[in-house]
Amino acid sequence: MNGYTILRGMQHYVGKIRTMRNEIRTQRFMNSLPADIRKDIGWPDMYAERRLRGN
């Protein structure tokens, strides 16, 4: 295993962590919106369906 492979693995790991943090931040923001606005944009129903499909 050379240095490039280790670096690539670390970048992949950091990217996953960044994605998870961004998703959590988005969920918190969306949940802080008033209920009528969340309903208008389909939160969390549309989000849950999207996550189940794997997009």
PQR file of N, CA, C, O and H, with PARSE charges and radii, in Angstrom:
ATOM      1  N   MET A   1       0.855  -1.170   0.000 -0.4000 1.5000
ATOM      2  CA  MET A   1       0.000   0.000   0.000 -0.0000 2.0000
ATOM      3  C   MET A   1       0.903   1.236   0.000  0.5500 1.7000
ATOM      4  O   MET A   1       1.735   1.414   0.890 -0.5500 1.4000
ATOM      5  N   ASN A   2       0.728   2.056  -0.981 -0.4000 1.5000
ATOM      6  CA  ASN A   2       1.577   3.246  -1.048 -0.0000 2.0000
ATOM      7  C   ASN A   2       0.868   4.459  -0.443  0.5500 1.7000
ATOM      8  O   ASN A   2      -0.295   4.380  -0.048 -0.5500 1.4000
ATOM      9  H   ASN A   2       0.052   1.912  -1.704  0.4000 1.0000
ATOM     10  N   GLY A   3       1.569   5.553  -0.380 -0.4000 1.5000
ATOM     11  CA  GLY A   3       1.032   6.770   0.226 -0.0000 2.0000
ATOM     12  C   GLY A   3      -0.182   7.308  -0.489  0.5500 1.7000
ATOM     13  O   GLY A   3      -1.085   7.860   0.140 -0.5500 1.4000
ATOM     14  H   GLY A   3       2.514   5.617  -0.701  0.4000 1.0000
ATOM     15  N   TYR A   4      -0.213   7.151  -1.810 -0.4000 1.5000
ATOM     16  CA  TYR A   4      -1.333   7.654  -2.592 -0.0000 2.0000
ATOM     17  C   TYR A   4      -2.626   6.924  -2.227  0.5500 1.7000
ATOM     18  O   TYR A   4      -3.684   7.545  -2.128 -0.5500 1.4000
ATOM     19  H   TYR A   4       0.520   6.702  -2.321  0.4000 1.0000
ATOM     20  N   THR A   5      -2.540   5.617  -2.029 -0.4000 1.5000
ATOM     21  CA  THR A   5      -3.712   4.820  -1.684 -0.0000 2.0000
ATOM     22  C   THR A   5      -4.247   5.210  -0.309  0.5500 1.7000
ATOM     23  O   THR A   5      -5.459   5.297  -0.112 -0.5500 1.4000
ATOM     24  H   THR A   5      -1.681   5.112  -2.110  0.4000 1.0000
ATOM     25  N   ILE A   6      -3.361   5.439   0.620 -0.4000 1.5000
ATOM     26  CA  ILE A   6      -3.777   5.866   1.962 -0.0000 2.0000
ATOM     27  C   ILE A   6      -4.445   7.232   1.886  0.5500 1.7000
ATOM     28  O   ILE A   6      -5.495   7.449   2.490 -0.5500 1.4000
ATOM     29  H   ILE A   6      -2.377   5.369   0.461  0.4000 1.0000
ATOM     30  N   LEU A   7      -3.838   8.149   1.146 -0.4000 1.5000
ATOM     31  CA  LEU A   7      -4.402   9.489   0.995 -0.0000 2.0000
ATOM     32  C   LEU A   7      -5.785   9.417   0.362  0.5500 1.7000
ATOM     33  O   LEU A   7      -6.708  10.103   0.801 -0.5500 1.4000
ATOM     34  H   LEU A   7      -2.985   7.973   0.655  0.4000 1.0000
ATOM     35  N   ARG A   8      -5.928   8.600  -0.653 -0.4000 1.5000
ATOM     36  CA  ARG A   8      -7.220   8.466  -1.326 -0.0000 2.0000
ATOM     37  C   ARG A   8      -8.282   7.915  -0.368  0.5500 1.7000
ATOM     38  O   ARG A   8      -9.425   8.372  -0.374 -0.5500 1.4000
ATOM     39  H   ARG A   8      -5.178   8.042  -1.009  0.4000 1.0000
ATOM     40  N   GLY A   9      -7.905   6.944   0.444 -0.4000 1.5000
ATOM     41  CA  GLY A   9      -8.820   6.390   1.441 -0.0000 2.0000
ATOM     42  C   GLY A   9      -9.247   7.436   2.458  0.5500 1.7000
ATOM     43  O   GLY A   9     -10.418   7.503   2.832 -0.5500 1.4000
ATOM     44  H   GLY A   9      -6.977   6.572   0.450  0.4000 1.0000
ATOM     45  N   MET A  10      -8.305   8.246   2.903 -0.4000 1.5000
ATOM     46  CA  MET A  10      -8.624   9.308   3.857 -0.0000 2.0000
ATOM     47  C   MET A  10      -9.544  10.349   3.238  0.5500 1.7000
ATOM     48  O   MET A  10     -10.470  10.825   3.895 -0.5500 1.4000
ATOM     49  H   MET A  10      -7.354   8.191   2.599  0.4000 1.0000
ATOM     50  N   GLN A  11      -9.302  10.705   1.987 -0.4000 1.5000
ATOM     51  CA  GLN A  11     -10.166  11.670   1.312 -0.0000 2.0000
ATOM     52  C   GLN A  11     -11.589  11.135   1.194  0.5500 1.7000
ATOM     53  O   GLN A  11     -12.555  11.879   1.364 -0.5500 1.4000
ATOM     54  H   GLN A  11      -8.550  10.318   1.453  0.4000 1.0000
ATOM     55  N   HIS A  12     -11.712   9.854   0.905 -0.4000 1.5000
ATOM     56  CA  HIS A  12     -13.033   9.235   0.802 -0.0000 2.0000
ATOM     57  C   HIS A  12     -13.749   9.294   2.156  0.5500 1.7000
ATOM     58  O   HIS A  12     -14.930   9.638   2.225 -0.5500 1.4000
ATOM     59  H   HIS A  12     -10.928   9.249   0.767  0.4000 1.0000
ATOM     60  N   TYR A  13     -13.037   8.961   3.215 -0.4000 1.5000
ATOM     61  CA  TYR A  13     -13.594   8.985   4.562 -0.0000 2.0000
ATOM     62  C   TYR A  13     -14.022  10.398   4.950  0.5500 1.7000
ATOM     63  O   TYR A  13     -15.125  10.592   5.460 -0.5500 1.4000
ATOM     64  H   TYR A  13     -12.078   8.682   3.158  0.4000 1.0000
ATOM     65  N   VAL A  14     -13.171  11.371   4.716 -0.4000 1.5000
ATOM     66  CA  VAL A  14     -13.483  12.765   5.049 -0.0000 2.0000
ATOM     67  C   VAL A  14     -14.686  13.233   4.235  0.5500 1.7000
ATOM     68  O   VAL A  14     -15.531  13.965   4.750 -0.5500 1.4000
ATOM     69  H   VAL A  14     -12.275  11.213   4.301  0.4000 1.0000
ATOM     70  N   GLY A  15     -14.772  12.827   2.993 -0.4000 1.5000
ATOM     71  CA  GLY A  15     -15.920  13.186   2.164 -0.0000 2.0000
ATOM     72  C   GLY A  15     -17.221  12.629   2.708  0.5500 1.7000
ATOM     73  O   GLY A  15     -18.246  13.310   2.684 -0.5500 1.4000
ATOM     74  H   GLY A  15     -14.085  12.232   2.575  0.4000 1.0000
ATOM     75  N   LYS A  16     -17.190  11.388   3.203 -0.4000 1.5000
ATOM     76  CA  LYS A  16     -18.391  10.790   3.798 -0.0000 2.0000
ATOM     77  C   LYS A  16     -18.806  11.542   5.058  0.5500 1.7000
ATOM     78  O   LYS A  16     -19.988  11.814   5.264 -0.5500 1.4000
ATOM     79  H   LYS A  16     -16.357  10.835   3.223  0.4000 1.0000
ATOM     80  N   ILE A  17     -17.840  11.872   5.889 -0.4000 1.5000
ATOM     81  CA  ILE A  17     -18.128  12.622   7.119 -0.0000 2.0000
ATOM     82  C   ILE A  17     -18.728  13.982   6.770  0.5500 1.7000
ATOM     83  O   ILE A  17     -19.696  14.413   7.395 -0.5500 1.4000
ATOM     84  H   ILE A  17     -16.880  11.651   5.721  0.4000 1.0000
ATOM     85  N   ARG A  18     -18.161  14.653   5.783 -0.4000 1.5000
ATOM     86  CA  ARG A  18     -18.662  15.966   5.367 -0.0000 2.0000
ATOM     87  C   ARG A  18     -20.107  15.853   4.872  0.5500 1.7000
ATOM     88  O   ARG A  18     -20.945  16.696   5.193 -0.5500 1.4000
ATOM     89  H   ARG A  18     -17.374  14.303   5.274  0.4000 1.0000
ATOM     90  N   THR A  19     -20.392  14.816   4.097 -0.4000 1.5000
ATOM     91  CA  THR A  19     -21.748  14.604   3.595 -0.0000 2.0000
ATOM     92  C   THR A  19     -22.723  14.381   4.746  0.5500 1.7000
ATOM     93  O   THR A  19     -23.817  14.946   4.755 -0.5500 1.4000
ATOM     94  H   THR A  19     -19.712  14.131   3.837  0.4000 1.0000
ATOM     95  N   MET A  20     -22.331  13.565   5.709 -0.4000 1.5000
ATOM     96  CA  MET A  20     -23.200  13.303   6.859 -0.0000 2.0000
ATOM     97  C   MET A  20     -23.469  14.583   7.647  0.5500 1.7000
ATOM     98  O   MET A  20     -24.600  14.835   8.062 -0.5500 1.4000
ATOM     99  H   MET A  20     -21.442  13.107   5.702  0.4000 1.0000
ATOM    100  N   ARG A  21     -22.444  15.378   7.850 -0.4000 1.5000
ATOM    101  CA  ARG A  21     -22.618  16.638   8.588 -0.0000 2.0000
ATOM    102  C   ARG A  21     -23.541  17.597   7.843  0.5500 1.7000
ATOM    103  O   ARG A  21     -24.378  18.262   8.454 -0.5500 1.4000
ATOM    104  H   ARG A  21     -21.525  15.174   7.514  0.4000 1.0000
ATOM    105  N   ASN A  22     -23.385  17.666   6.528 -0.4000 1.5000
ATOM    106  CA  ASN A  22     -24.243  18.538   5.726 -0.0000 2.0000
ATOM    107  C   ASN A  22     -25.697  18.088   5.774  0.5500 1.7000
ATOM    108  O   ASN A  22     -26.604  18.917   5.843 -0.5500 1.4000
ATOM    109  H   ASN A  22     -22.705  17.126   6.032  0.4000 1.0000
ATOM    110  N   GLU A  23     -25.919  16.779   5.737 -0.4000 1.5000
ATOM    111  CA  GLU A  23     -27.288  16.264   5.812 -0.0000 2.0000
ATOM    112  C   GLU A  23     -27.917  16.581   7.164  0.5500 1.7000
ATOM    113  O   GLU A  23     -29.084  16.966   7.230 -0.5500 1.4000
ATOM    114  H   GLU A  23     -25.182  16.106   5.680  0.4000 1.0000
ATOM    115  N   ILE A  24     -27.153  16.422   8.241 -0.4000 1.5000
ATOM    116  CA  ILE A  24     -27.664  16.732   9.573 -0.0000 2.0000
ATOM    117  C   ILE A  24     -27.989  18.217   9.681  0.5500 1.7000
ATOM    118  O   ILE A  24     -29.028  18.588  10.228 -0.5500 1.4000
ATOM    119  H   ILE A  24     -26.205  16.109   8.187  0.4000 1.0000
ATOM    120  N   ARG A  25     -27.114  19.061   9.166 -0.4000 1.5000
ATOM    121  CA  ARG A  25     -27.331  20.506   9.198 -0.0000 2.0000
ATOM    122  C   ARG A  25     -28.590  20.877   8.416  0.5500 1.7000
ATOM    123  O   ARG A  25     -29.374  21.715   8.861 -0.5500 1.4000
ATOM    124  H   ARG A  25     -26.270  18.759   8.721  0.4000 1.0000
ATOM    125  N   THR A  26     -28.781  20.261   7.263 -0.4000 1.5000
ATOM    126  CA  THR A  26     -29.965  20.523   6.446 -0.0000 2.0000
ATOM    127  C   THR A  26     -31.234  20.081   7.166  0.5500 1.7000
ATOM    128  O   THR A  26     -32.236  20.795   7.163 -0.5500 1.4000
ATOM    129  H   THR A  26     -28.143  19.581   6.901  0.4000 1.0000
ATOM    130  N   GLN A  27     -31.189  18.896   7.785 -0.4000 1.5000
ATOM    131  CA  GLN A  27     -32.361  18.403   8.515 -0.0000 2.0000
ATOM    132  C   GLN A  27     -32.725  19.342   9.655  0.5500 1.7000
ATOM    133  O   GLN A  27     -33.903  19.633   9.863 -0.5500 1.4000
ATOM    134  H   GLN A  27     -30.375  18.315   7.788  0.4000 1.0000
ATOM    135  N   ARG A  28     -31.743  19.812  10.385 -0.4000 1.5000
ATOM    136  CA  ARG A  28     -32.014  20.748  11.489 -0.0000 2.0000
ATOM    137  C   ARG A  28     -32.642  22.034  10.971  0.5500 1.7000
ATOM    138  O   ARG A  28     -33.596  22.544  11.557 -0.5500 1.4000
ATOM    139  H   ARG A  28     -30.786  19.575  10.216  0.4000 1.0000
ATOM    140  N   PHE A  29     -32.111  22.552   9.881 -0.4000 1.5000
ATOM    141  CA  PHE A  29     -32.653  23.781   9.307 -0.0000 2.0000
ATOM    142  C   PHE A  29     -34.090  23.578   8.851  0.5500 1.7000
ATOM    143  O   PHE A  29     -34.964  24.390   9.152 -0.5500 1.4000
ATOM    144  H   PHE A  29     -31.336  22.138   9.404  0.4000 1.0000
ATOM    145  N   MET A  30     -34.331  22.488   8.122 -0.4000 1.5000
ATOM    146  CA  MET A  30     -35.677  22.225   7.615 -0.0000 2.0000
ATOM    147  C   MET A  30     -36.671  22.021   8.758  0.5500 1.7000
ATOM    148  O   MET A  30     -37.808  22.486   8.681 -0.5500 1.4000
ATOM    149  H   MET A  30     -33.620  21.828   7.878  0.4000 1.0000
ATOM    150  N   ASN A  31     -36.255  21.339   9.798 -0.4000 1.5000
ATOM    151  CA  ASN A  31     -37.137  21.114  10.942 -0.0000 2.0000
ATOM    152  C   ASN A  31     -37.415  22.388  11.725  0.5500 1.7000
ATOM    153  O   ASN A  31     -38.393  22.449  12.471 -0.5500 1.4000
ATOM    154  H   ASN A  31     -35.331  20.961   9.860  0.4000 1.0000
ATOM    155  N   SER A  32     -36.579  23.398  11.572 -0.4000 1.5000
ATOM    156  CA  SER A  32     -36.794  24.659  12.281 -0.0000 2.0000
ATOM    157  C   SER A  32     -37.780  25.574  11.554  0.5500 1.7000
ATOM    158  O   SER A  32     -38.224  26.576  12.113 -0.5500 1.4000
ATOM    159  H   SER A  32     -35.785  23.348  10.966  0.4000 1.0000
ATOM    160  N   LEU A  33     -38.120  25.236  10.321 -0.4000 1.5000
ATOM    161  CA  LEU A  33     -39.090  26.037   9.577 -0.0000 2.0000
ATOM    162  C   LEU A  33     -40.493  25.835  10.140  0.5500 1.7000
ATOM    163  O   LEU A  33     -40.775  24.795  10.735 -0.5500 1.4000
ATOM    164  H   LEU A  33     -37.759  24.422   9.866  0.4000 1.0000
ATOM    165  N   PRO A  34     -41.369  26.814   9.960 -0.5600 1.5000
ATOM    166  CA  PRO A  34     -42.758  26.639  10.407  0.2800 2.0000
ATOM    167  C   PRO A  34     -43.413  25.438   9.711  0.5500 1.7000
ATOM    168  O   PRO A  34     -43.061  25.091   8.584 -0.5500 1.4000
ATOM    169  N   ALA A  35     -44.367  24.816  10.403 -0.4000 1.5000
ATOM    170  CA  ALA A  35     -45.015  23.592   9.917 -0.0000 2.0000
ATOM    171  C   ALA A  35     -45.670  23.787   8.551  0.5500 1.7000
ATOM    172  O   ALA A  35     -45.603  22.892   7.708 -0.5500 1.4000
ATOM    173  H   ALA A  35     -44.653  25.098  11.318  0.4000 1.0000
ATOM    174  N   ASP A  36     -46.303  24.941   8.317 -0.4000 1.5000
ATOM    175  CA  ASP A  36     -46.986  25.142   7.037 -0.0000 2.0000
ATOM    176  C   ASP A  36     -46.004  25.220   5.869  0.5500 1.7000
ATOM    177  O   ASP A  36     -46.310  24.759   4.770 -0.5500 1.4000
ATOM    178  H   ASP A  36     -46.357  25.668   9.002  0.4000 1.0000
ATOM    179  N   ILE A  37     -44.853  25.789   6.098 -0.4000 1.5000
ATOM    180  CA  ILE A  37     -43.837  25.844   5.037 -0.0000 2.0000
ATOM    181  C   ILE A  37     -43.268  24.459   4.779  0.5500 1.7000
ATOM    182  O   ILE A  37     -43.078  24.071   3.626 -0.5500 1.4000
ATOM    183  H   ILE A  37     -44.605  26.163   6.991  0.4000 1.0000
ATOM    184  N   ARG A  38     -42.990  23.701   5.855 -0.4000 1.5000
ATOM    185  CA  ARG A  38     -42.505  22.332   5.674 -0.0000 2.0000
ATOM    186  C   ARG A  38     -43.512  21.501   4.893  0.5500 1.7000
ATOM    187  O   ARG A  38     -43.130  20.697   4.043 -0.5500 1.4000
ATOM    188  H   ARG A  38     -43.144  24.016   6.791  0.4000 1.0000
ATOM    189  N   LYS A  39     -44.786  21.691   5.175 -0.4000 1.5000
ATOM    190  CA  LYS A  39     -45.819  20.941   4.456 -0.0000 2.0000
ATOM    191  C   LYS A  39     -45.836  21.341   2.980  0.5500 1.7000
ATOM    192  O   LYS A  39     -45.961  20.478   2.111 -0.5500 1.4000
ATOM    193  H   LYS A  39     -45.096  22.344   5.866  0.4000 1.0000
ATOM    194  N   ASP A  40     -45.713  22.621   2.693 -0.4000 1.5000
ATOM    195  CA  ASP A  40     -45.727  23.105   1.304 -0.0000 2.0000
ATOM    196  C   ASP A  40     -44.588  22.522   0.470  0.5500 1.7000
ATOM    197  O   ASP A  40     -44.764  22.250  -0.717 -0.5500 1.4000
ATOM    198  H   ASP A  40     -45.612  23.322   3.399  0.4000 1.0000
ATOM    199  N   ILE A  41     -43.433  22.331   1.080 -0.4000 1.5000
ATOM    200  CA  ILE A  41     -42.300  21.803   0.316 -0.0000 2.0000
ATOM    201  C   ILE A  41     -42.169  20.289   0.433  0.5500 1.7000
ATOM    202  O   ILE A  41     -41.281  19.690  -0.173 -0.5500 1.4000
ATOM    203  H   ILE A  41     -43.290  22.552   2.045  0.4000 1.0000
ATOM    204  N   GLY A  42     -43.062  19.668   1.218 -0.4000 1.5000
ATOM    205  CA  GLY A  42     -43.075  18.217   1.310 -0.0000 2.0000
ATOM    206  C   GLY A  42     -42.044  17.645   2.258  0.5500 1.7000
ATOM    207  O   GLY A  42     -41.599  16.511   2.079 -0.5500 1.4000
ATOM    208  H   GLY A  42     -43.784  20.155   1.709  0.4000 1.0000
ATOM    209  N   TRP A  43     -41.659  18.410   3.264 -0.4000 1.5000
ATOM    210  CA  TRP A  43     -40.684  17.929   4.233 -0.0000 2.0000
ATOM    211  C   TRP A  43     -41.406  17.294   5.402  0.5500 1.7000
ATOM    212  O   TRP A  43     -42.371  17.895   5.874 -0.5500 1.4000
ATOM    213  H   TRP A  43     -42.021  19.331   3.410  0.4000 1.0000
ATOM    214  N   PRO A  44     -41.039  16.175   5.893 -0.5600 1.5000
ATOM    215  CA  PRO A  44     -39.945  15.294   5.524  0.2800 2.0000
ATOM    216  C   PRO A  44     -40.359  14.189   4.553  0.5500 1.7000
ATOM    217  O   PRO A  44     -39.527  13.368   4.166 -0.5500 1.4000
ATOM    218  N   ASP A  45     -41.643  14.157   4.152 -0.4000 1.5000
ATOM    219  CA  ASP A  45     -42.133  13.061   3.317 -0.0000 2.0000
ATOM    220  C   ASP A  45     -41.325  12.881   2.046  0.5500 1.7000
ATOM    221  O   ASP A  45     -40.904  11.766   1.736 -0.5500 1.4000
ATOM    222  H   ASP A  45     -42.318  14.824   4.467  0.4000 1.0000
ATOM    223  N   MET A  46     -41.102  13.950   1.309 -0.4000 1.5000
ATOM    224  CA  MET A  46     -40.374  13.855   0.047 -0.0000 2.0000
ATOM    225  C   MET A  46     -38.924  13.433   0.310  0.5500 1.7000
ATOM    226  O   MET A  46     -38.349  12.663  -0.459 -0.5500 1.4000
ATOM    227  H   MET A  46     -41.444  14.856   1.561  0.4000 1.0000
ATOM    228  N   TYR A  47     -38.343  13.935   1.390 -0.4000 1.5000
ATOM    229  CA  TYR A  47     -36.967  13.590   1.733 -0.0000 2.0000
ATOM    230  C   TYR A  47     -36.849  12.094   2.054  0.5500 1.7000
ATOM    231  O   TYR A  47     -35.922  11.426   1.597 -0.5500 1.4000
ATOM    232  H   TYR A  47     -38.810  14.560   2.015  0.4000 1.0000
ATOM    233  N   ALA A  48     -37.784  11.585   2.833 -0.4000 1.5000
ATOM    234  CA  ALA A  48     -37.743  10.156   3.215 -0.0000 2.0000
ATOM    235  C   ALA A  48     -37.851   9.271   1.990  0.5500 1.7000
ATOM    236  O   ALA A  48     -37.134   8.275   1.887 -0.5500 1.4000
ATOM    237  H   ALA A  48     -38.537  12.128   3.205  0.4000 1.0000
ATOM    238  N   GLU A  49     -38.733   9.611   1.055 -0.4000 1.5000
ATOM    239  CA  GLU A  49     -38.873   8.828  -0.173 -0.0000 2.0000
ATOM    240  C   GLU A  49     -37.585   8.856  -0.986  0.5500 1.7000
ATOM    241  O   GLU A  49     -37.177   7.839  -1.547 -0.5500 1.4000
ATOM    242  H   GLU A  49     -39.316  10.420   1.139  0.4000 1.0000
ATOM    243  N   ARG A  50     -36.955  10.005  -1.049 -0.4000 1.5000
ATOM    244  CA  ARG A  50     -35.703  10.142  -1.795 -0.0000 2.0000
ATOM    245  C   ARG A  50     -34.604   9.282  -1.176  0.5500 1.7000
ATOM    246  O   ARG A  50     -33.843   8.630  -1.890 -0.5500 1.4000
ATOM    247  H   ARG A  50     -37.286  10.832  -0.593  0.4000 1.0000
ATOM    248  N   ARG A  51     -34.525   9.283   0.164 -0.4000 1.5000
ATOM    249  CA  ARG A  51     -33.510   8.491   0.853 -0.0000 2.0000
ATOM    250  C   ARG A  51     -33.737   6.998   0.641  0.5500 1.7000
ATOM    251  O   ARG A  51     -32.779   6.234   0.524 -0.5500 1.4000
ATOM    252  H   ARG A  51     -35.143   9.813   0.744  0.4000 1.0000
ATOM    253  N   LEU A  52     -35.008   6.576   0.592 -0.4000 1.5000
ATOM    254  CA  LEU A  52     -35.305   5.153   0.363 -0.0000 2.0000
ATOM    255  C   LEU A  52     -34.888   4.712  -1.028  0.5500 1.7000
ATOM    256  O   LEU A  52     -34.447   3.579  -1.220 -0.5500 1.4000
ATOM    257  H   LEU A  52     -35.786   7.196   0.687  0.4000 1.0000
ATOM    258  N   ARG A  53     -35.027   5.611  -2.003 -0.4000 1.5000
ATOM    259  CA  ARG A  53     -34.632   5.273  -3.385 -0.0000 2.0000
ATOM    260  C   ARG A  53     -33.121   5.252  -3.539  0.5500 1.7000
ATOM    261  O   ARG A  53     -32.599   4.634  -4.467 -0.5500 1.4000
ATOM    262  H   ARG A  53     -35.385   6.531  -1.847  0.4000 1.0000
ATOM    263  N   GLY A  54     -32.417   5.922  -2.636 -0.4000 1.5000
ATOM    264  CA  GLY A  54     -30.945   5.915  -2.694 -0.0000 2.0000
ATOM    265  C   GLY A  54     -30.359   7.039  -3.507  0.5500 1.7000
ATOM    266  O   GLY A  54     -29.204   6.940  -3.922 -0.5500 1.4000
ATOM    267  H   GLY A  54     -32.842   6.423  -1.882  0.4000 1.0000
ATOM    268  N   ASN A  55     -31.090   8.099  -3.755 -0.4000 1.5000
ATOM    269  CA  ASN A  55     -30.567   9.252  -4.512 -0.0000 2.0000
ATOM    270  C   ASN A  55     -29.828  10.181  -3.604  0.5500 1.7000
ATOM    271  O   ASN A  55     -29.316  11.207  -4.054 -0.5500 1.4000
ATOM    272  H   ASN A  55     -32.028   8.180  -3.418  0.4000 1.0000
TER
END
